[in-house]
PDB file of N, CA and C in Angstrom:
ATOM      1  N   SER A 126       0.812  -1.218  -0.004  1.00 82.00           N
ATOM      2  CA  SER A 126       0.008   0.008  -0.002  1.00 82.00           C
ATOM      3  C   SER A 126       0.858   1.262   0.005  1.00 82.00           C
ATOM      4  N   LEU A 127       2.116   1.193   0.405  1.00 87.00           N
ATOM      5  CA  LEU A 127       2.940   2.410   0.440  1.00 87.00           C
ATOM      6  C   LEU A 127       3.132   2.985  -0.959  1.00 87.00           C
ATOM      7  N   PRO A 128       3.462   2.163  -1.964  1.00 86.00           N
ATOM      8  CA  PRO A 128       3.587   2.744  -3.312  1.00 86.00           C
ATOM      9  C   PRO A 128       2.252   3.314  -3.810  1.00 86.00           C
ATOM     10  N   LEU A 129       1.145   2.705  -3.461  1.00 90.00           N
ATOM     11  CA  LEU A 129      -0.145   3.219  -3.873  1.00 90.00           C
ATOM     12  C   LEU A 129      -0.399   4.582  -3.231  1.00 90.00           C
ATOM     13  N   MET A 130      -0.073   4.729  -1.947  1.00 90.00           N
ATOM     14  CA  MET A 130      -0.260   6.020  -1.289  1.00 90.00           C
ATOM     15  C   MET A 130       0.650   7.090  -1.907  1.00 90.00           C
ATOM     16  N   ARG A 131       1.899   6.710  -2.257  1.00 87.00           N
ATOM     17  CA  ARG A 131       2.806   7.684  -2.876  1.00 87.00           C
ATOM     18  C   ARG A 131       2.283   8.113  -4.257  1.00 87.00           C
ATOM     19  N   SER A 132       1.608   7.181  -4.942  1.00 89.00           N
ATOM     20  CA  SER A 132       1.105   7.533  -6.270  1.00 89.00           C
ATOM     21  C   SER A 132       0.045   8.631  -6.234  1.00 89.00           C
ATOM     22  N   LEU A 133      -0.482   8.916  -5.054  1.00 92.00           N
ATOM     23  CA  LEU A 133      -1.475   9.984  -4.924  1.00 92.00           C
ATOM     24  C   LEU A 133      -0.817  11.355  -4.879  1.00 92.00           C
ATOM     25  N   GLY A 134       0.517  11.391  -4.857  1.00 90.00           N
ATOM     26  CA  GLY A 134       1.238  12.648  -4.934  1.00 90.00           C
ATOM     27  C   GLY A 134       1.607  13.299  -3.615  1.00 90.00           C
ATOM     28  N   TYR A 135       1.485  12.550  -2.534  1.00 91.00           N
ATOM     29  CA  TYR A 135       1.798  13.094  -1.214  1.00 91.00           C
ATOM     30  C   TYR A 135       2.918  12.285  -0.565  1.00 91.00           C
ATOM     31  N   PRO A 136       3.699  12.927   0.315  1.00 92.00           N
ATOM     32  CA  PRO A 136       4.718  12.183   1.037  1.00 92.00           C
ATOM     33  C   PRO A 136       4.094  11.146   1.936  1.00 92.00           C
ATOM     34  N   VAL A 137       4.774  10.024   2.101  1.00 94.00           N
ATOM     35  CA  VAL A 137       4.256   8.916   2.928  1.00 94.00           C
ATOM     36  C   VAL A 137       5.223   8.656   4.072  1.00 94.00           C
ATOM     37  N   ALA A 138       4.677   8.669   5.265  1.00 95.00           N
ATOM     38  CA  ALA A 138       5.450   8.285   6.463  1.00 95.00           C
ATOM     39  C   ALA A 138       5.023   6.886   6.906  1.00 95.00           C
ATOM     40  N   PHE A 139       5.987   6.080   7.261  1.00 96.00           N
ATOM     41  CA  PHE A 139       5.703   4.714   7.739  1.00 96.00           C
ATOM     42  C   PHE A 139       5.948   4.628   9.232  1.00 96.00           C
ATOM     43  N   ASP A 140       4.963   4.150   9.954  1.00 96.00           N
ATOM     44  CA  ASP A 140       5.087   3.935  11.403  1.00 96.00           C
ATOM     45  C   ASP A 140       5.591   2.494  11.617  1.00 96.00           C
ATOM     46  N   ALA A 141       6.814   2.386  12.054  1.00 95.00           N
ATOM     47  CA  ALA A 141       7.438   1.055  12.200  1.00 95.00           C
ATOM     48  C   ALA A 141       7.209   0.420  13.534  1.00 95.00           C
ATOM     49  N   THR A 142       6.725   1.168  14.510  1.00 93.00           N
ATOM     50  CA  THR A 142       6.611   0.616  15.870  1.00 93.00           C
ATOM     51  C   THR A 142       5.231   0.164  16.238  1.00 93.00           C
ATOM     52  N   HIS A 143       4.200   0.836  15.798  1.00 91.00           N
ATOM     53  CA  HIS A 143       2.844   0.381  16.183  1.00 91.00           C
ATOM     54  C   HIS A 143       2.471  -0.968  15.531  1.00 91.00           C
ATOM     55  N   PRO A 144       2.923  -1.284  14.321  1.00 93.00           N
ATOM     56  CA  PRO A 144       2.571  -2.591  13.755  1.00 93.00           C
ATOM     57  C   PRO A 144       3.161  -3.789  14.537  1.00 93.00           C
ATOM     58  N   VAL A 145       4.167  -3.558  15.344  1.00 95.00           N
ATOM     59  CA  VAL A 145       4.773  -4.685  16.078  1.00 95.00           C
ATOM     60  C   VAL A 145       4.146  -4.859  17.462  1.00 95.00           C
ATOM     61  N   ARG A 146       3.230  -3.971  17.821  1.00 92.00           N
ATOM     62  CA  ARG A 146       2.540  -4.032  19.123  1.00 92.00           C
ATOM     63  C   ARG A 146       1.558  -5.198  19.108  1.00 92.00           C
ATOM     64  N   ILE A 147       1.527  -5.960  20.162  1.00 91.00           N
ATOM     65  CA  ILE A 147       0.565  -7.033  20.329  1.00 91.00           C
ATOM     66  C   ILE A 147      -0.527  -6.523  21.244  1.00 91.00           C
ATOM     67  N   TYR A 148      -1.641  -6.158  20.646  1.00 84.00           N
ATOM     68  CA  TYR A 148      -2.738  -5.561  21.422  1.00 84.00           C
ATOM     69  C   TYR A 148      -3.422  -6.620  22.282  1.00 84.00           C
ATOM     70  N   GLY A 149      -3.942  -6.146  23.412  1.00 86.00           N
ATOM     71  CA  GLY A 149      -4.548  -7.031  24.394  1.00 86.00           C
ATOM     72  C   GLY A 149      -3.643  -7.279  25.564  1.00 86.00           C
ATOM     73  N   ARG A 150      -2.389  -6.850  25.431  1.00 85.00           N
ATOM     74  CA  ARG A 150      -1.407  -6.944  26.520  1.00 85.00           C
ATOM     75  C   ARG A 150      -0.998  -5.528  26.904  1.00 85.00           C
ATOM     76  N   PRO A 151      -0.688  -5.297  28.158  1.00 77.00           N
ATOM     77  CA  PRO A 151      -0.239  -3.941  28.514  1.00 77.00           C
ATOM     78  C   PRO A 151       1.058  -3.603  27.802  1.00 77.00           C
ATOM     79  N   SER A 152       1.226  -2.324  27.464  1.00 74.00           N
ATOM     80  CA  SER A 152       2.448  -1.929  26.751  1.00 74.00           C
ATOM     81  C   SER A 152       3.699  -2.087  27.583  1.00 74.00           C
ATOM     82  N   SER A 153       3.523  -2.198  28.886  1.00 77.00           N
ATOM     83  CA  SER A 153       4.679  -2.415  29.760  1.00 77.00           C
ATOM     84  C   SER A 153       5.057  -3.901  29.853  1.00 77.00           C
ATOM     85  N   ASP A 154       4.232  -4.810  29.360  1.00 81.00           N
ATOM     86  CA  ASP A 154       4.506  -6.241  29.359  1.00 81.00           C
ATOM     87  C   ASP A 154       5.484  -6.529  28.222  1.00 81.00           C
ATOM     88  N   PRO A 155       6.647  -7.078  28.531  1.00 78.00           N
ATOM     89  CA  PRO A 155       7.638  -7.386  27.484  1.00 78.00           C
ATOM     90  C   PRO A 155       7.068  -8.261  26.363  1.00 78.00           C
ATOM     91  N   ALA A 156       6.048  -9.044  26.658  1.00 84.00           N
ATOM     92  CA  ALA A 156       5.435  -9.892  25.640  1.00 84.00           C
ATOM     93  C   ALA A 156       4.401  -9.111  24.821  1.00 84.00           C
ATOM     94  N   GLY A 157       4.274  -7.822  25.045  1.00 88.00           N
ATOM     95  CA  GLY A 157       3.273  -7.008  24.378  1.00 88.00           C
ATOM     96  C   GLY A 157       3.708  -6.430  23.028  1.00 88.00           C
ATOM     97  N   GLY A 158       4.845  -6.895  22.560  1.00 92.00           N
ATOM     98  CA  GLY A 158       5.304  -6.411  21.245  1.00 92.00           C
ATOM     99  C   GLY A 158       6.424  -7.267  20.702  1.00 92.00           C
ATOM    100  N   GLU A 159       6.725  -7.068  19.446  1.00 94.00           N
ATOM    101  CA  GLU A 159       7.796  -7.803  18.794  1.00 94.00           C
ATOM    102  C   GLU A 159       8.749  -6.813  18.115  1.00 94.00           C
ATOM    103  N   PRO A 160       9.458  -6.022  18.923  1.00 95.00           N
ATOM    104  CA  PRO A 160      10.293  -4.956  18.372  1.00 95.00           C
ATOM    105  C   PRO A 160      11.434  -5.459  17.517  1.00 95.00           C
ATOM    106  N   GLU A 161      11.754  -6.728  17.575  1.00 96.00           N
ATOM    107  CA  GLU A 161      12.840  -7.269  16.746  1.00 96.00           C
ATOM    108  C   GLU A 161      12.495  -7.163  15.253  1.00 96.00           C
ATOM    109  N   PHE A 162      11.229  -6.926  14.922  1.00 97.00           N
ATOM    110  CA  PHE A 162      10.832  -6.791  13.532  1.00 97.00           C
ATOM    111  C   PHE A 162      10.910  -5.337  13.015  1.00 97.00           C
ATOM    112  N   ILE A 163      11.131  -4.388  13.882  1.00 98.00           N
ATOM    113  CA  ILE A 163      11.190  -2.991  13.468  1.00 98.00           C
ATOM    114  C   ILE A 163      12.223  -2.754  12.383  1.00 98.00           C
ATOM    115  N   PRO A 164      13.467  -3.265  12.494  1.00 98.00           N
ATOM    116  CA  PRO A 164      14.425  -3.015  11.409  1.00 98.00           C
ATOM    117  C   PRO A 164      13.993  -3.551  10.032  1.00 98.00           C
ATOM    118  N   TYR A 165      13.368  -4.741  10.040  1.00 98.00           N
ATOM    119  CA  TYR A 165      12.916  -5.338   8.801  1.00 98.00           C
ATOM    120  C   TYR A 165      11.834  -4.461   8.160  1.00 98.00           C
ATOM    121  N   LEU A 166      10.889  -4.001   8.971  1.00 97.00           N
ATOM    122  CA  LEU A 166       9.801  -3.185   8.444  1.00 97.00           C
ATOM    123  C   LEU A 166      10.315  -1.858   7.921  1.00 97.00           C
ATOM    124  N   CYS A 167      11.257  -1.247   8.634  1.00 97.00           N
ATOM    125  CA  CYS A 167      11.820   0.029   8.198  1.00 97.00           C
ATOM    126  C   CYS A 167      12.522  -0.126   6.863  1.00 97.00           C
ATOM    127  N   ARG A 168      13.369  -1.140   6.785  1.00 97.00           N
ATOM    128  CA  ARG A 168      14.114  -1.328   5.513  1.00 97.00           C
ATOM    129  C   ARG A 168      13.173  -1.593   4.352  1.00 97.00           C
ATOM    130  N   ALA A 169      12.141  -2.415   4.616  1.00 96.00           N
ATOM    131  CA  ALA A 169      11.175  -2.702   3.529  1.00 96.00           C
ATOM    132  C   ALA A 169      10.430  -1.459   3.108  1.00 96.00           C
ATOM    133  N   ALA A 170      10.017  -0.630   4.082  1.00 96.00           N
ATOM    134  CA  ALA A 170       9.283   0.597   3.768  1.00 96.00           C
ATOM    135  C   ALA A 170      10.138   1.554   2.947  1.00 96.00           C
ATOM    136  N   VAL A 171      11.391   1.702   3.321  1.00 96.00           N
ATOM    137  CA  VAL A 171      12.274   2.603   2.596  1.00 96.00           C
ATOM    138  C   VAL A 171      12.530   2.058   1.195  1.00 96.00           C
ATOM    139  N   ALA A 172      12.618   0.746   1.055  1.00 94.00           N
ATOM    140  CA  ALA A 172      12.846   0.141  -0.260  1.00 94.00           C
ATOM    141  C   ALA A 172      11.659   0.366  -1.204  1.00 94.00           C
ATOM    142  N   THR A 173      10.455   0.573  -0.661  1.00 92.00           N
ATOM    143  CA  THR A 173       9.298   0.835  -1.484  1.00 92.00           C
ATOM    144  C   THR A 173       9.128   2.311  -1.767  1.00 92.00           C
ATOM    145  N   GLY A 174      10.020   3.148  -1.230  1.00 89.00           N
ATOM    146  CA  GLY A 174       9.986   4.559  -1.533  1.00 89.00           C
ATOM    147  C   GLY A 174       9.285   5.464  -0.536  1.00 89.00           C
ATOM    148  N   CYS A 175       9.049   4.986   0.689  1.00 92.00           N
ATOM    149  CA  CYS A 175       8.398   5.880   1.643  1.00 92.00           C
ATOM    150  C   CYS A 175       9.321   7.079   1.931  1.00 92.00           C
ATOM    151  N   ASP A 176       8.706   8.166   2.371  1.00 93.00           N
ATOM    152  CA  ASP A 176       9.454   9.402   2.528  1.00 93.00           C
ATOM    153  C   ASP A 176       9.948   9.662   3.934  1.00 93.00           C
ATOM    154  N   ALA A 177       9.356   9.001   4.917  1.00 96.00           N
ATOM    155  CA  ALA A 177       9.736   9.254   6.315  1.00 96.00           C
ATOM    156  C   ALA A 177       9.420   8.019   7.132  1.00 96.00           C
ATOM    157  N   LEU A 178      10.174   7.880   8.221  1.00 97.00           N
ATOM    158  CA  LEU A 178       9.933   6.794   9.178  1.00 97.00           C
ATOM    159  C   LEU A 178       9.542   7.368  10.516  1.00 97.00           C
ATOM    160  N   PHE A 179       8.565   6.734  11.137  1.00 97.00           N
ATOM    161  CA  PHE A 179       8.141   7.077  12.497  1.00 97.00           C
ATOM    162  C   PHE A 179       8.602   5.898  13.332  1.00 97.00           C
ATOM    163  N   ILE A 180       9.527   6.151  14.269  1.00 97.00           N
ATOM    164  CA  ILE A 180      10.082   5.072  15.095  1.00 97.00           C
ATOM    165  C   ILE A 180      10.093   5.544  16.545  1.00 97.00           C
ATOM    166  N   GLU A 181       9.293   4.908  17.370  1.00 96.00           N
ATOM    167  CA  GLU A 181       9.334   5.226  18.814  1.00 96.00           C
ATOM    168  C   GLU A 181      10.587   4.589  19.399  1.00 96.00           C
ATOM    169  N   THR A 182      11.321   5.354  20.167  1.00 96.00           N
ATOM    170  CA  THR A 182      12.563   4.855  20.737  1.00 96.00           C
ATOM    171  C   THR A 182      12.747   5.444  22.157  1.00 96.00           C
ATOM    172  N   HIS A 183      13.586   4.805  22.914  1.00 96.00           N
ATOM    173  CA  HIS A 183      13.810   5.223  24.316  1.00 96.00           C
ATOM    174  C   HIS A 183      15.168   4.671  24.752  1.00 96.00           C
ATOM    175  N   PRO A 184      15.896   5.407  25.574  1.00 96.00           N
ATOM    176  CA  PRO A 184      17.172   4.883  26.050  1.00 96.00           C
ATOM    177  C   PRO A 184      17.015   3.663  26.989  1.00 96.00           C
ATOM    178  N   ARG A 185      15.889   3.579  27.639  1.00 95.00           N
ATOM    179  CA  ARG A 185      15.604   2.435  28.531  1.00 95.00           C
ATOM    180  C   ARG A 185      14.137   2.045  28.280  1.00 95.00           C
ATOM    181  N   VAL A 186      13.919   1.197  27.276  1.00 92.00           N
ATOM    182  CA  VAL A 186      12.545   0.920  26.857  1.00 92.00           C
ATOM    183  C   VAL A 186      11.674   0.387  27.997  1.00 92.00           C
ATOM    184  N   SER A 187      12.221  -0.342  28.924  1.00 89.00           N
ATOM    185  CA  SER A 187      11.432  -0.876  30.033  1.00 89.00           C
ATOM    186  C   SER A 187      10.885   0.226  30.931  1.00 89.00           C
ATOM    187  N   GLU A 188      11.465   1.411  30.857  1.00 91.00           N
ATOM    188  CA  GLU A 188      11.037   2.559  31.669  1.00 91.00           C
ATOM    189  C   GLU A 188      10.124   3.511  30.899  1.00 91.00           C
ATOM    190  N   ALA A 189       9.879   3.236  29.633  1.00 90.00           N
ATOM    191  CA  ALA A 189       9.033   4.122  28.831  1.00 90.00           C
ATOM    192  C   ALA A 189       7.629   4.110  29.389  1.00 90.00           C
ATOM    193  N   LEU A 190       6.982   5.272  29.372  1.00 89.00           N
ATOM    194  CA  LEU A 190       5.644   5.420  29.942  1.00 89.00           C
ATOM    195  C   LEU A 190       4.537   4.901  29.012  1.00 89.00           C
ATOM    196  N   CYS A 191       4.845   4.744  27.753  1.00 88.00           N
ATOM    197  CA  CYS A 191       3.851   4.292  26.791  1.00 88.00           C
ATOM    198  C   CYS A 191       4.535   3.457  25.706  1.00 88.00           C
ATOM    199  N   ASP A 192       3.888   2.397  25.270  1.00 89.00           N
ATOM    200  CA  ASP A 192       4.340   1.565  24.165  1.00 89.00           C
ATOM    201  C   ASP A 192       5.771   0.970  24.375  1.00 89.00           C
ATOM    202  N   ALA A 193       6.093   0.688  25.602  1.00 91.00           N
ATOM    203  CA  ALA A 193       7.418   0.159  25.929  1.00 91.00           C
ATOM    204  C   ALA A 193       7.735  -1.136  25.183  1.00 91.00           C
ATOM    205  N   ALA A 194       6.743  -1.974  25.034  1.00 92.00           N
ATOM    206  CA  ALA A 194       6.967  -3.297  24.420  1.00 92.00           C
ATOM    207  C   ALA A 194       7.185  -3.226  22.924  1.00 92.00           C
ATOM    208  N   SER A 195       6.876  -2.081  22.320  1.00 93.00           N
ATOM    209  CA  SER A 195       7.042  -1.992  20.866  1.00 93.00           C
ATOM    210  C   SER A 195       8.017  -0.907  20.445  1.00 93.00           C
ATOM    211  N   MET A 196       8.927  -0.540  21.311  1.00 95.00           N
ATOM    212  CA  MET A 196       9.915   0.490  21.004  1.00 95.00           C
ATOM    213  C   MET A 196      11.250  -0.114  20.574  1.00 95.00           C
ATOM    214  N   LEU A 197      11.949   0.675  19.788  1.00 96.00           N
ATOM    215  CA  LEU A 197      13.300   0.334  19.419  1.00 96.00           C
ATOM    216  C   LEU A 197      14.216   0.936  20.474  1.00 96.00           C
ATOM    217  N   PRO A 198      15.133   0.123  21.030  1.00 96.00           N
ATOM    218  CA  PRO A 198      16.094   0.725  21.962  1.00 96.00           C
ATOM    219  C   PRO A 198      16.903   1.818  21.247  1.00 96.00           C
ATOM    220  N   LEU A 199      17.075   2.929  21.896  1.00 97.00           N
ATOM    221  CA  LEU A 199      17.780   4.079  21.317  1.00 97.00           C
ATOM    222  C   LEU A 199      19.169   3.679  20.800  1.00 97.00           C
ATOM    223  N   GLU A 200      19.811   2.767  21.446  1.00 97.00           N
ATOM    224  CA  GLU A 200      21.177   2.370  21.028  1.00 97.00           C
ATOM    225  C   GLU A 200      21.200   1.725  19.641  1.00 97.00           C
ATOM    226  N   HIS A 201      20.051   1.311  19.114  1.00 97.00           N
ATOM    227  CA  HIS A 201      19.988   0.688  17.783  1.00 97.00           C
ATOM    228  C   HIS A 201      19.532   1.668  16.707  1.00 97.00           C
ATOM    229  N   LEU A 202      19.124   2.857  17.096  1.00 98.00           N
ATOM    230  CA  LEU A 202      18.526   3.796  16.132  1.00 98.00           C
ATOM    231  C   LEU A 202      19.544   4.274  15.103  1.00 98.00           C
ATOM    232  N   GLU A 203      20.741   4.672  15.504  1.00 98.00           N
ATOM    233  CA  GLU A 203      21.696   5.208  14.571  1.00 98.00           C
ATOM    234  C   GLU A 203      22.036   4.222  13.440  1.00 98.00           C
ATOM    235  N   GLU A 204      22.269   2.976  13.802  1.00 98.00           N
ATOM    236  CA  GLU A 204      22.584   1.945  12.805  1.00 98.00           C
ATOM    237  C   GLU A 204      21.393   1.727  11.855  1.00 98.00           C
ATOM    238  N   LEU A 205      20.194   1.675  12.403  1.00 98.00           N
ATOM    239  CA  LEU A 205      19.017   1.478  11.539  1.00 98.00           C
ATOM    240  C   LEU A 205      18.843   2.648  10.585  1.00 98.00           C
ATOM    241  N   LEU A 206      19.014   3.868  11.073  1.00 98.00           N
ATOM    242  CA  LEU A 206      18.868   5.026  10.189  1.00 98.00           C
ATOM    243  C   LEU A 206      19.972   5.052   9.099  1.00 98.00           C
ATOM    244  N   ALA A 207      21.153   4.598   9.430  1.00 98.00           N
ATOM    245  CA  ALA A 207      22.227   4.517   8.441  1.00 98.00           C
ATOM    246  C   ALA A 207      21.842   3.477   7.357  1.00 98.00           C
ATOM    247  N   GLN A 208      21.294   2.372   7.777  1.00 98.00           N
ATOM    248  CA  GLN A 208      20.847   1.352   6.817  1.00 98.00           C
ATOM    249  C   GLN A 208      19.730   1.917   5.937  1.00 98.00           C
ATOM    250  N   ALA A 209      18.784   2.599   6.545  1.00 98.00           N
ATOM    251  CA  ALA A 209      17.658   3.197   5.813  1.00 98.00           C
ATOM    252  C   ALA A 209      18.151   4.212   4.802  1.00 98.00           C
ATOM    253  N   LYS A 210      19.122   5.027   5.193  1.00 97.00           N
ATOM    254  CA  LYS A 210      19.689   6.008   4.296  1.00 97.00           C
ATOM    255  C   LYS A 210      20.373   5.341   3.088  1.00 97.00           C
ATOM    256  N   THR A 211      21.107   4.281   3.322  1.00 97.00           N
ATOM    257  CA  THR A 211      21.745   3.533   2.243  1.00 97.00           C
ATOM    258  C   THR A 211      20.729   3.001   1.239  1.00 97.00           C
ATOM    259  N   ILE A 212      19.648   2.403   1.780  1.00 96.00           N
ATOM    260  CA  ILE A 212      18.589   1.871   0.923  1.00 96.00           C
ATOM    261  C   ILE A 212      17.920   2.996   0.173  1.00 96.00           C
ATOM    262  N   ASP A 213      17.637   4.104   0.861  1.00 95.00           N
ATOM    263  CA  ASP A 213      16.991   5.241   0.207  1.00 95.00           C
ATOM    264  C   ASP A 213      17.846   5.775  -0.928  1.00 95.00           C
ATOM    265  N   ASP A 214      19.143   5.878  -0.729  1.00 95.00           N
ATOM    266  CA  ASP A 214      20.043   6.318  -1.776  1.00 95.00           C
ATOM    267  C   ASP A 214      19.980   5.400  -2.987  1.00 95.00           C
ATOM    268  N   LEU A 215      19.957   4.085  -2.760  1.00 94.00           N
ATOM    269  CA  LEU A 215      19.883   3.120  -3.870  1.00 94.00           C
ATOM    270  C   LEU A 215      18.542   3.260  -4.615  1.00 94.00           C
ATOM    271  N   VAL A 216      17.480   3.365  -3.884  1.00 91.00           N
ATOM    272  CA  VAL A 216      16.161   3.489  -4.508  1.00 91.00           C
ATOM    273  C   VAL A 216      16.124   4.736  -5.378  1.00 91.00           C
ATOM    274  N   LYS A 217      16.625   5.815  -4.855  1.00 87.00           N
ATOM    275  CA  LYS A 217      16.617   7.076  -5.649  1.00 87.00           C
ATOM    276  C   LYS A 217      17.540   6.986  -6.846  1.00 87.00           C
ATOM    277  N   ARG A 218      18.689   6.347  -6.698  1.00 90.00           N
ATOM    278  CA  ARG A 218      19.613   6.211  -7.803  1.00 90.00           C
ATOM    279  C   ARG A 218      19.030   5.329  -8.912  1.00 90.00           C
ATOM    280  N   TRP A 219      18.314   4.268  -8.522  1.00 86.00           N
ATOM    281  CA  TRP A 219      17.721   3.370  -9.524  1.00 86.00           C
ATOM    282  C   TRP A 219      16.403   3.897 -10.057  1.00 86.00           C
ATOM    283  N   GLY A 220      15.870   4.930  -9.409  1.00 77.00           N
ATOM    284  CA  GLY A 220      14.590   5.475  -9.889  1.00 77.00           C
ATOM    285  C   GLY A 220      13.415   4.559  -9.616  1.00 77.00           C
ATOM    286  N   VAL A 221      13.559   3.708  -8.590  1.00 60.00           N
ATOM    287  CA  VAL A 221      12.483   2.771  -8.229  1.00 60.00           C
ATOM    288  C   VAL A 221      11.587   3.443  -7.224  1.00 60.00           C
ATOM    289  N   GLU A 222      10.607   4.215  -7.713  1.00 55.00           N
ATOM    290  CA  GLU A 222       9.685   4.875  -6.827  1.00 55.00           C
ATOM    291  C   GLU A 222       8.287   4.775  -7.371  1.00 55.00           C
TER     292      GLU A 222
END
């Protein structure tokens, strides 16, 4: 759906953290999310040409007041953004949008 949304002529932001949330469990419950999938979702979204990423992050996810179970630890953000930038550069160079 991301390429379809882009075809409408507007920038598309992808929320990488809410899709990994397991609803029905408290956000403070470590079993309430699958944040290990955040990098895969981000890379896939950028590869399809999305314009922005929304990533909830925290230096100590277990202490976050909201959505703790579906956050990316802050220590992993820089590497993920570097990967996303590399993919974005390739997509733009190849004209795959």
